[in-house]
């Protein structure tokens, strides 16, 4: 590629609205451009990186026995009704009608489509197990799209789904996927950790997230300082002993308030700045008569769909939230688990970590338009920090029994999950067994955020001059930077010959043939993060040499022109 025929689109200034370094650098290096909230155009250089990530993911998936397919991004609503998620998914699911007023969704994930496919195509145990993947655009109407492509509304995901007759078989494939994910992140050259994640009803270690470690990450990960135990904070908290929970007071004052139902209404009612991150949500427990029975803390992280949480749905919002079980609520509330039901539960409390003042600590239960507040924990609430409310904090004993908890920030770049028969059952996906009986299948699903990885890689690999790509995903392997080509025929000729040679050898090389000052060219290549600069200058040509600069180490060396190819072996 010649820069004169390319679209470099680098920027000198850091765009003011970009909060994190990866977003700033992706804009400055000409990788993406903002189109609308959470929607981006990938410019040529960015697309090259995206495709390299995709290629590594695809190769490792295929090596691990997964087969590529491609499903539509637009999906009919009836599939979502069949699975039950038409009602459960909430506003992240973008719904639309076609010209005949038939309802559709923009796929945030593809369990429905794939389960339907397998249900139609696969009829015998002999065709199992089966593992299918795709690399497809997803759409999630994120409540707060931010950090550029890190949390977009439209983004590229590799999603795979496996189908099995038995949980044993599922576990085998799950392990194969786990190993494939490790190879993918190793090949990508990222500092990553698999962490145990919660998989709701199935239990065991049936779900892992893969995190790229970075301070800007939105997730907390709990590590043990003495073992290789690592879990996402939700899982670590789910495992923490309930005795660690703050005790709730039973003394509640009754105040009249509107029957607050949605978080938006709560936010409006209590006049909390909705733009600030709502981190913690506390829910009052109540018995079936709506009598308040205690309080339980629900810690919410990331951009969850808070406005969808309604009292009636509390039992259904378990997956995106750290949600206490009935037993845990009952434990805190000191009442029977059986008496904790959807009836009478409410959601009136928000503590906002980022607010200068801690939002008033209010909790209660709805009963005939009545709201209760004034509940106290066993300490003065004004002194509480969110970390105190949390079940697991740094220094706690690790759930693995060895060492103490250390908390670090991570970016979730992958998530694998033993689904069980949730979708297969709802969508009637089964096969005939060897004994001739119909049997519902058990499933696994395996996601990787392909576009998020590009941003995560930059969070981990940059300096003040720009991006320092891991070699495997750098947009170009090398750039040829000729000094004063216009004035030196020798420089021009050498650069041209070098360009041909490298191209023929299959090396992704950018030939900077612009009429720019060397300073401008160097600044651009450091910003873009090309690993190797091949600097062709008049002086070194006397010795048939060029100068080679390594972007990662900053080292410069002289290399004979004939030897340049060996730099790439
Ligand atoms: P998050 O917790 O960050 O919202 P998620 O748990 O909702 O992610 P999954 O449903 O597990 O996401 O999807 C699989 C992968 O897709 C995630 O691990 C992540 O890498 C990627 N991903 C999810 N949401 C987005 C997004 N809005 N923008 C970019 N990538 C995303
Ligand atoms: Mg999400
Ligand atoms: Mg997540
Ligand atoms: Mg996830």
XYZ file of C-alpha atoms and ligand atoms in Angstrom:
603
model
C 0.000 0.000 0.000
C 1.220 3.475 -0.874
C 0.149 6.275 1.416
C -0.492 8.441 -1.658
C -3.209 6.013 -2.696
C -4.432 5.274 0.791
C -6.673 6.939 3.328
C -4.524 7.505 6.386
C -6.859 9.975 8.146
C -4.636 10.604 11.160
C -5.462 13.497 13.482
C -3.058 15.744 15.381
C -5.452 16.787 18.116
C -7.040 14.479 20.647
C -10.809 14.692 20.218
C -12.216 16.170 23.408
C -15.155 13.796 23.811
C -13.047 10.626 23.861
C -12.630 9.560 27.493
C -10.348 6.533 27.356
C -6.976 6.250 25.675
C -8.023 3.538 23.222
C -10.891 5.653 21.942
C -8.626 8.697 21.610
C -5.982 6.721 19.750
C -8.493 4.950 17.524
C -9.751 8.338 16.382
C -6.306 9.931 16.079
C -4.739 6.973 14.259
C -7.610 6.946 11.777
C -9.062 3.567 12.767
C -12.697 4.532 13.288
C -15.060 7.454 12.905
C -18.147 8.190 14.943
C -21.414 8.008 13.019
C -23.969 8.167 15.822
C -24.077 7.088 19.444
C -22.470 3.634 19.613
C -22.152 3.390 15.819
C -18.805 3.605 14.044
C -17.340 3.411 10.569
C -14.181 1.357 10.396
C -11.618 3.243 8.303
C -9.177 1.194 6.193
C -6.459 0.979 8.851
C -8.927 0.020 11.579
C -10.560 -2.546 9.363
C -7.197 -4.186 8.709
C -6.761 -4.693 12.452
C -10.327 -5.906 12.888
C -9.852 -8.453 10.100
C -6.609 -9.713 11.629
C -8.327 -10.287 14.960
C -11.196 -11.989 13.159
C -8.795 -14.220 11.241
C -7.072 -15.472 14.378
C -10.432 -16.124 16.032
C -11.715 -17.972 12.954
C -8.580 -20.108 12.590
C -8.642 -21.217 16.208
C -12.377 -21.921 16.145
C -11.960 -24.075 13.076
C -8.987 -25.876 14.602
C -11.157 -26.598 17.640
C -13.810 -28.233 15.484
C -16.341 -25.432 15.196
C -17.942 -24.935 11.784
C -18.660 -21.520 10.308
C -22.166 -20.368 9.413
C -23.755 -16.957 8.970
C -27.139 -16.055 10.395
C -29.161 -12.953 9.655
C -28.801 -9.923 11.852
C -32.524 -9.222 11.577
C -34.566 -11.893 13.331
C -38.309 -12.500 13.455
C -39.997 -11.757 16.765
C -41.781 -15.110 16.898
C -38.472 -16.897 17.585
C -37.983 -14.605 20.558
C -41.509 -15.250 21.723
C -40.857 -18.960 21.515
C -37.755 -18.718 23.703
C -39.462 -16.364 26.139
C -36.911 -13.603 25.607
C -39.308 -11.290 23.753
C -40.633 -10.434 27.216
C -37.454 -10.926 29.224
C -34.762 -9.158 27.257
C -35.553 -5.527 27.991
C -34.722 -2.388 26.018
C -31.270 -3.541 24.860
C -33.272 -5.484 22.287
C -34.083 -3.204 19.367
C -37.492 -4.099 17.981
C -38.765 -2.992 14.609
C -41.593 -3.668 12.184
C -41.393 -4.320 8.482
C -43.763 -2.753 5.915
C -46.389 -5.374 6.732
C -46.156 -4.451 10.408
C -44.552 -7.779 11.199
C -42.294 -7.503 14.257
C -38.529 -8.162 14.085
C -35.498 -7.610 16.276
C -31.908 -6.665 15.553
C -30.004 -9.650 16.910
C -28.101 -8.939 20.131
C -27.153 -12.645 20.136
C -28.288 -15.687 18.157
C -29.429 -18.499 20.461
C -32.940 -18.408 19.026
C -31.950 -18.569 15.365
C -29.387 -21.312 15.870
C -31.607 -23.439 18.095
C -34.362 -23.237 15.499
C -31.886 -24.188 12.785
C -30.587 -27.212 14.654
C -34.091 -28.222 15.606
C -34.993 -28.280 11.912
C -31.791 -29.759 10.497
C -30.634 -32.304 13.053
C -32.793 -35.279 13.830
C -30.500 -38.075 14.970
C -27.993 -38.569 17.779
C -25.561 -39.615 15.052
C -25.277 -36.003 13.921
C -24.104 -34.862 17.354
C -22.242 -33.222 18.928
C -22.290 -30.148 16.724
C -20.484 -26.852 17.185
C -21.346 -23.936 14.895
C -19.961 -20.423 14.876
C -20.337 -17.162 13.011
C -18.695 -13.767 12.968
C -21.600 -11.386 12.774
C -22.628 -7.852 13.611
C -24.686 -7.609 16.764
C -26.903 -4.791 17.875
C -27.587 -3.991 21.509
C -29.274 -0.751 22.384
C -26.857 -0.143 25.250
C -28.151 2.329 27.796
C -24.824 4.125 27.816
C -22.685 3.405 24.765
C -19.191 4.660 25.499
C -15.456 4.327 25.097
C -15.838 4.072 21.328
C -16.055 0.531 19.993
C -15.432 -0.829 23.484
C -19.120 -0.485 24.244
C -20.799 0.173 20.954
C -24.404 -0.442 20.079
C -23.410 -2.168 16.859
C -20.369 -4.400 17.289
C -18.721 -7.464 15.821
C -18.952 -10.693 17.762
C -17.827 -14.226 17.138
C -20.516 -16.378 18.629
C -20.508 -20.171 18.711
C -23.145 -22.613 19.885
C -22.682 -26.292 20.626
C -25.339 -29.002 20.827
C -25.113 -32.243 22.774
C -27.034 -35.226 24.011
C -25.466 -35.167 27.467
C -23.977 -32.662 29.890
C -20.819 -34.765 29.895
C -20.397 -34.189 26.199
C -21.160 -30.474 26.649
C -18.457 -30.248 29.309
C -15.907 -31.752 26.912
C -16.671 -29.217 24.204
C -16.722 -26.457 26.811
C -13.157 -27.394 27.771
C -12.112 -27.451 24.109
C -13.586 -23.971 23.678
C -11.874 -22.786 26.864
C -8.536 -23.971 25.486
C -9.230 -22.424 22.080
C -9.979 -19.091 23.747
C -6.661 -19.249 25.614
C -4.858 -19.838 22.312
C -6.719 -16.965 20.679
C -5.765 -14.449 23.353
C -2.204 -15.740 23.419
C -1.902 -15.361 19.655
C -3.379 -11.884 19.908
C -0.518 -11.048 22.291
C -2.766 -9.812 25.091
C -2.372 -10.020 28.853
C -5.606 -11.828 29.683
C -7.179 -13.918 32.421
C -9.990 -16.424 32.295
C -12.177 -15.866 35.338
C -15.013 -17.884 36.779
C -18.333 -16.264 36.040
C -21.790 -16.961 37.302
C -23.942 -19.184 35.159
C -27.103 -18.876 37.137
C -29.126 -22.026 37.394
C -26.594 -24.571 36.141
C -24.093 -24.089 38.943
C -20.579 -25.446 39.099
C -17.876 -23.794 37.055
C -20.062 -23.686 33.979
C -19.167 -20.209 32.819
C -15.960 -18.252 32.318
C -15.287 -14.742 31.178
C -12.033 -13.807 29.513
C -10.726 -10.428 30.590
C -7.978 -8.248 29.243
C -6.442 -6.585 32.275
C -6.565 -2.795 32.110
C -7.247 -0.044 34.631
C -9.874 1.424 32.356
C -11.843 -1.849 32.385
C -15.442 -1.628 33.521
C -15.400 -4.906 35.442
C -13.833 -5.892 38.744
C -12.066 -9.222 39.000
C -11.239 -10.928 42.268
C -7.891 -12.764 42.328
C -6.328 -14.750 45.112
C -2.842 -13.538 46.028
C -1.734 -17.120 46.703
C -3.373 -19.263 44.057
C -4.477 -18.882 40.465
C -8.077 -18.439 41.533
C -9.806 -15.654 39.599
C -13.498 -14.873 39.428
C -15.548 -11.943 38.301
C -16.722 -9.935 41.248
C -20.290 -11.112 40.969
C -19.232 -14.728 41.239
C -16.808 -13.991 44.063
C -19.590 -12.236 45.931
C -22.043 -15.031 45.311
C -19.585 -17.353 47.038
C -18.847 -15.086 49.985
C -20.323 -16.194 53.304
C -23.640 -14.482 54.001
C -22.472 -13.539 57.463
C -20.310 -10.903 55.773
C -23.432 -9.052 54.691
C -24.309 -5.972 56.701
C -27.191 -6.622 59.038
C -30.412 -4.851 58.250
C -32.490 -2.935 60.680
C -36.112 -3.808 60.972
C -37.104 -0.312 61.971
C -38.754 1.245 58.992
C -40.597 4.514 58.853
C -43.568 4.828 56.637
C -43.680 7.765 54.244
C -46.107 8.403 51.453
C -44.506 8.333 48.027
C -45.755 7.445 44.593
C -45.686 3.799 43.740
C -42.246 3.870 42.225
C -41.675 1.133 39.713
C -38.951 1.738 37.192
C -35.450 2.971 37.830
C -36.095 5.931 35.557
C -38.948 6.917 37.798
C -36.795 6.376 40.860
C -34.063 8.465 39.349
C -36.536 11.221 38.570
C -38.279 10.962 41.873
C -35.152 11.225 43.961
C -33.637 13.720 41.580
C -30.457 11.759 41.030
C -28.271 12.678 38.103
C -29.032 9.809 35.758
C -25.916 10.508 33.731
C -23.770 9.484 36.636
C -23.080 5.829 36.978
C -25.533 4.095 39.166
C -23.436 1.532 40.910
C -25.462 0.147 43.698
C -29.038 -0.677 44.033
C -30.658 -1.842 47.180
C -33.882 -3.669 47.269
C -36.185 -3.920 50.171
C -37.587 -7.296 50.922
C -41.199 -7.745 51.769
C -43.464 -10.600 52.551
C -46.425 -11.611 50.460
C -48.556 -8.984 52.147
C -46.184 -6.275 51.091
C -44.865 -5.825 54.609
C -41.219 -4.792 54.622
C -39.079 -7.523 56.027
C -35.559 -6.339 55.517
C -33.104 -5.133 52.966
C -30.752 -6.774 50.616
C -28.004 -5.172 48.618
C -27.746 -5.679 44.917
C -24.542 -4.346 43.489
C -24.810 -3.389 39.869
C -21.792 -2.831 37.693
C -21.440 -1.873 34.104
C -24.190 -0.635 31.900
C -27.102 -2.751 32.785
C -30.598 -1.930 31.804
C -31.599 -0.424 35.069
C -34.740 1.164 33.742
C -36.212 -2.225 33.042
C -36.041 -3.497 36.557
C -39.546 -3.653 37.795
C -40.796 -5.167 40.971
C -42.634 -7.851 39.055
C -39.470 -8.854 37.218
C -37.111 -9.186 40.110
C -36.876 -12.911 39.895
C -36.050 -12.658 36.210
C -33.231 -10.170 36.291
C -30.763 -12.539 37.833
C -28.430 -12.863 34.906
C -27.198 -9.343 34.278
C -27.144 -8.483 37.941
C -25.671 -9.768 41.104
C -28.884 -10.856 42.559
C -29.495 -12.434 45.898
C -31.514 -15.613 45.972
C -34.719 -15.835 47.942
C -32.776 -17.723 50.585
C -30.203 -14.948 50.827
C -32.882 -12.290 51.040
C -34.633 -14.328 53.664
C -31.363 -14.704 55.541
C -30.831 -10.968 55.667
C -34.464 -10.173 56.224
C -34.872 -12.820 58.863
C -37.976 -14.321 57.381
C -39.040 -17.405 55.471
C -37.676 -17.818 51.969
C -41.156 -18.793 50.905
C -42.499 -15.419 51.885
C -40.127 -13.579 49.552
C -41.937 -13.313 46.308
C -42.429 -10.831 43.585
C -45.388 -9.510 45.501
C -44.592 -6.346 47.329
C -40.935 -6.100 46.387
C -39.727 -2.745 45.255
C -36.650 -0.917 44.141
C -36.323 2.386 45.757
C -32.659 2.837 46.586
C -29.746 4.057 44.612
C -26.365 4.890 45.982
C -24.295 6.746 43.503
C -20.570 6.304 43.953
C -19.633 9.033 41.533
C -21.897 11.651 43.069
C -20.091 14.168 45.247
C -22.553 13.373 47.966
C -23.811 9.898 48.584
C -27.375 9.934 47.403
C -29.761 9.676 50.286
C -29.952 6.172 51.474
C -33.552 5.274 51.102
C -35.158 1.948 50.923
C -38.593 0.638 51.273
C -41.408 -1.379 49.915
C -44.403 -0.391 47.910
C -47.726 -0.886 49.550
C -50.763 1.017 48.414
C -48.698 3.927 47.160
C -46.805 3.957 50.392
C -43.080 3.937 50.596
C -40.920 3.085 53.561
C -37.664 4.757 54.261
C -35.283 5.511 57.054
C -33.946 2.013 57.358
C -30.478 1.831 58.773
C -27.735 -0.613 58.376
C -25.786 -1.380 61.473
C -23.511 1.591 60.831
C -24.193 5.217 60.046
C -24.925 5.127 56.363
C -23.243 8.447 55.613
C -19.925 6.754 56.293
C -20.557 3.927 53.914
C -18.555 3.660 50.767
C -19.794 1.438 48.017
C -16.911 -0.909 48.697
C -18.236 -1.389 52.201
C -21.596 -2.434 50.938
C -19.922 -4.879 48.643
C -19.660 -8.415 49.819
C -16.112 -8.913 48.703
C -13.360 -6.366 49.174
C -9.578 -6.513 48.833
C -8.047 -8.424 51.719
C -11.007 -10.757 52.220
C -10.175 -14.444 52.349
C -10.308 -15.925 48.858
C -13.256 -18.247 48.207
C -10.747 -20.871 47.033
C -9.508 -21.136 50.616
C -5.986 -19.969 49.769
C -4.765 -16.414 50.173
C -6.495 -13.061 50.157
C -8.548 -11.265 47.542
C -6.857 -8.761 45.249
C -9.180 -6.759 43.012
C -8.152 -5.653 39.529
C -9.965 -4.101 36.623
C -10.656 -6.016 33.434
C -12.271 -5.634 30.023
C -14.579 -8.557 29.200
C -13.476 -9.761 25.772
C -14.930 -13.242 25.821
C -17.576 -15.238 27.618
C -18.279 -18.963 27.476
C -21.297 -20.539 29.012
C -22.856 -23.941 29.579
C -26.436 -23.118 28.761
C -28.067 -26.455 29.460
C -31.463 -27.059 27.913
C -32.978 -23.595 28.414
C -33.337 -22.819 24.696
C -33.590 -26.373 23.439
C -36.487 -27.029 25.778
C -38.345 -23.821 25.002
C -37.856 -24.290 21.267
C -38.398 -28.004 21.165
C -34.922 -28.894 19.934
C -34.306 -32.611 20.304
C -33.170 -35.708 18.409
C -33.895 -39.396 18.360
C -31.516 -41.292 20.618
C -29.987 -44.669 19.885
C -32.905 -46.199 21.764
C -35.327 -44.397 19.479
C -36.555 -41.890 22.050
C -36.813 -38.151 21.530
C -34.386 -36.263 23.734
C -33.969 -32.535 24.334
C -30.446 -31.291 23.626
C -28.104 -29.517 25.981
C -26.201 -26.487 24.704
C -23.139 -24.332 25.198
C -22.517 -20.824 23.870
C -19.222 -19.070 23.343
C -18.819 -15.360 22.559
C -15.839 -13.180 21.703
C -16.058 -9.417 21.256
C -14.010 -9.090 18.067
C -14.359 -5.310 17.767
C -13.946 -4.762 21.508
C -10.630 -6.638 21.344
C -9.210 -3.946 19.050
C -9.871 -1.296 21.704
C -8.756 -3.568 24.554
C -5.456 -4.275 22.779
C -4.778 -0.537 22.600
C -5.642 -0.008 26.268
C -2.874 -2.491 27.026
C -0.364 -1.450 24.392
C 0.354 2.226 23.901
C 2.702 5.028 24.860
C 2.575 8.796 24.570
C 3.313 8.627 20.836
C 0.536 6.231 19.964
C -0.358 2.575 19.614
C 2.161 -0.245 20.100
C 0.331 -3.096 18.410
C 1.110 -6.671 19.267
C 2.713 -7.935 16.034
C -0.123 -10.325 15.185
C -2.700 -7.573 14.780
C -0.699 -4.533 13.648
C -2.407 -3.039 10.569
C 0.921 -3.130 8.715
C 3.955 -5.279 9.449
C 6.254 -2.474 8.418
C 6.428 0.949 6.836
C 9.020 2.216 4.394
C 9.906 5.798 5.202
C 12.148 7.412 2.559
C 14.055 10.575 3.480
C 13.726 13.390 0.958
C 12.744 11.101 -1.849
C 12.022 14.060 -4.120
C 15.664 15.109 -3.982
C 17.380 11.743 -4.168
C 16.860 9.378 -7.086
C 18.850 6.758 -5.180
C 16.529 6.913 -2.176
C 13.473 6.732 -4.406
C 14.785 3.771 -6.340
C 15.826 1.847 -3.221
C 12.515 2.498 -1.517
C 10.590 1.369 -4.598
C 12.668 -1.811 -4.946
C 12.319 -2.578 -1.252
C 8.572 -2.072 -1.515
C 8.321 -4.544 -4.414
C 10.501 -7.108 -2.643
C 8.511 -6.983 0.596
C 5.187 -7.074 -1.183
C 6.242 -10.094 -3.173
C 7.273 -11.802 0.048
C 3.703 -11.325 1.338
C 4.615 -8.697 3.897
C 1.957 -6.143 4.727
C 4.016 -3.026 4.070
C 3.011 0.607 3.861
C 5.184 2.692 1.562
C 5.101 6.285 2.749
C 5.483 8.039 -0.583
C 3.897 11.306 0.588
C 5.675 14.564 0.069
C 5.847 15.186 3.804
C 8.627 16.151 6.182
C 10.227 13.129 7.913
C 8.924 14.369 11.283
C 5.344 14.232 10.056
C 5.814 10.742 8.640
C 7.458 9.396 11.799
C 4.725 10.873 13.978
C 2.048 9.182 11.875
C 3.712 5.770 11.932
C 4.308 5.899 15.669
C 0.682 6.899 16.155
C -0.595 4.077 13.947
C 1.805 1.743 15.705
C 3.568 0.073 12.800
C 6.010 -2.344 14.486
C 8.950 -1.833 12.119
C 10.024 1.344 10.333
C 12.413 0.931 7.393
C 14.074 4.304 6.970
C 15.785 4.817 3.634
C 18.288 7.699 3.771
C 20.922 8.955 1.363
C 23.822 8.584 3.814
C 23.300 4.896 4.693
C 22.928 3.944 1.068
C 26.670 4.406 0.588
C 26.994 1.187 2.597
C 23.926 -0.429 1.041
C 22.157 -0.123 4.382
C 18.918 1.235 5.753
C 17.977 2.209 9.276
C 15.458 -0.001 11.064
C 13.454 1.286 13.994
C 11.521 -0.998 16.307
C 8.270 0.603 17.545
C 8.062 -1.527 20.683
C 11.612 -1.161 21.979
C 12.449 2.111 20.248
C 15.776 0.557 19.190
C 17.440 1.635 15.956
C 19.873 -0.420 13.945
C 21.478 -0.466 10.519
C 20.575 -3.389 8.299
C 22.013 -4.329 4.898
C 19.371 -3.921 2.194
C 19.787 -7.575 1.181
C 19.070 -8.624 4.760
C 15.812 -6.724 5.228
C 13.630 -9.718 4.413
C 15.188 -11.689 7.245
C 13.646 -9.206 9.702
C 10.295 -10.776 8.944
C 11.067 -14.441 9.367
P -20.782 -6.484 29.013
O -20.792 -7.097 30.388
O -19.528 -5.758 28.708
O -22.027 -5.695 28.718
P -21.940 -8.864 28.052
O -21.651 -9.760 29.210
O -23.275 -8.238 27.971
O -20.814 -7.712 27.989
P -21.945 -11.137 26.280
O -23.406 -11.280 26.104
O -21.233 -12.062 27.193
O -21.636 -9.598 26.671
O -21.320 -11.127 24.809
C -20.071 -11.726 24.440
C -18.987 -10.694 24.202
O -19.408 -9.635 23.320
C -18.572 -9.962 25.452
O -17.677 -10.753 26.208
C -17.903 -8.715 24.879
O -16.551 -8.979 24.540
C -18.694 -8.446 23.619
N -19.634 -7.326 23.813
C -20.777 -7.337 24.534
N -21.395 -6.151 24.483
C -20.620 -5.354 23.692
C -20.726 -4.006 23.249
N -21.755 -3.257 23.595
N -19.756 -3.513 22.439
C -18.709 -4.285 22.077
N -18.554 -5.568 22.470
C -19.493 -6.101 23.266
Mg -23.947 -6.320 28.259
Mg -20.708 -9.087 31.076
Mg -20.810 -11.669 29.235
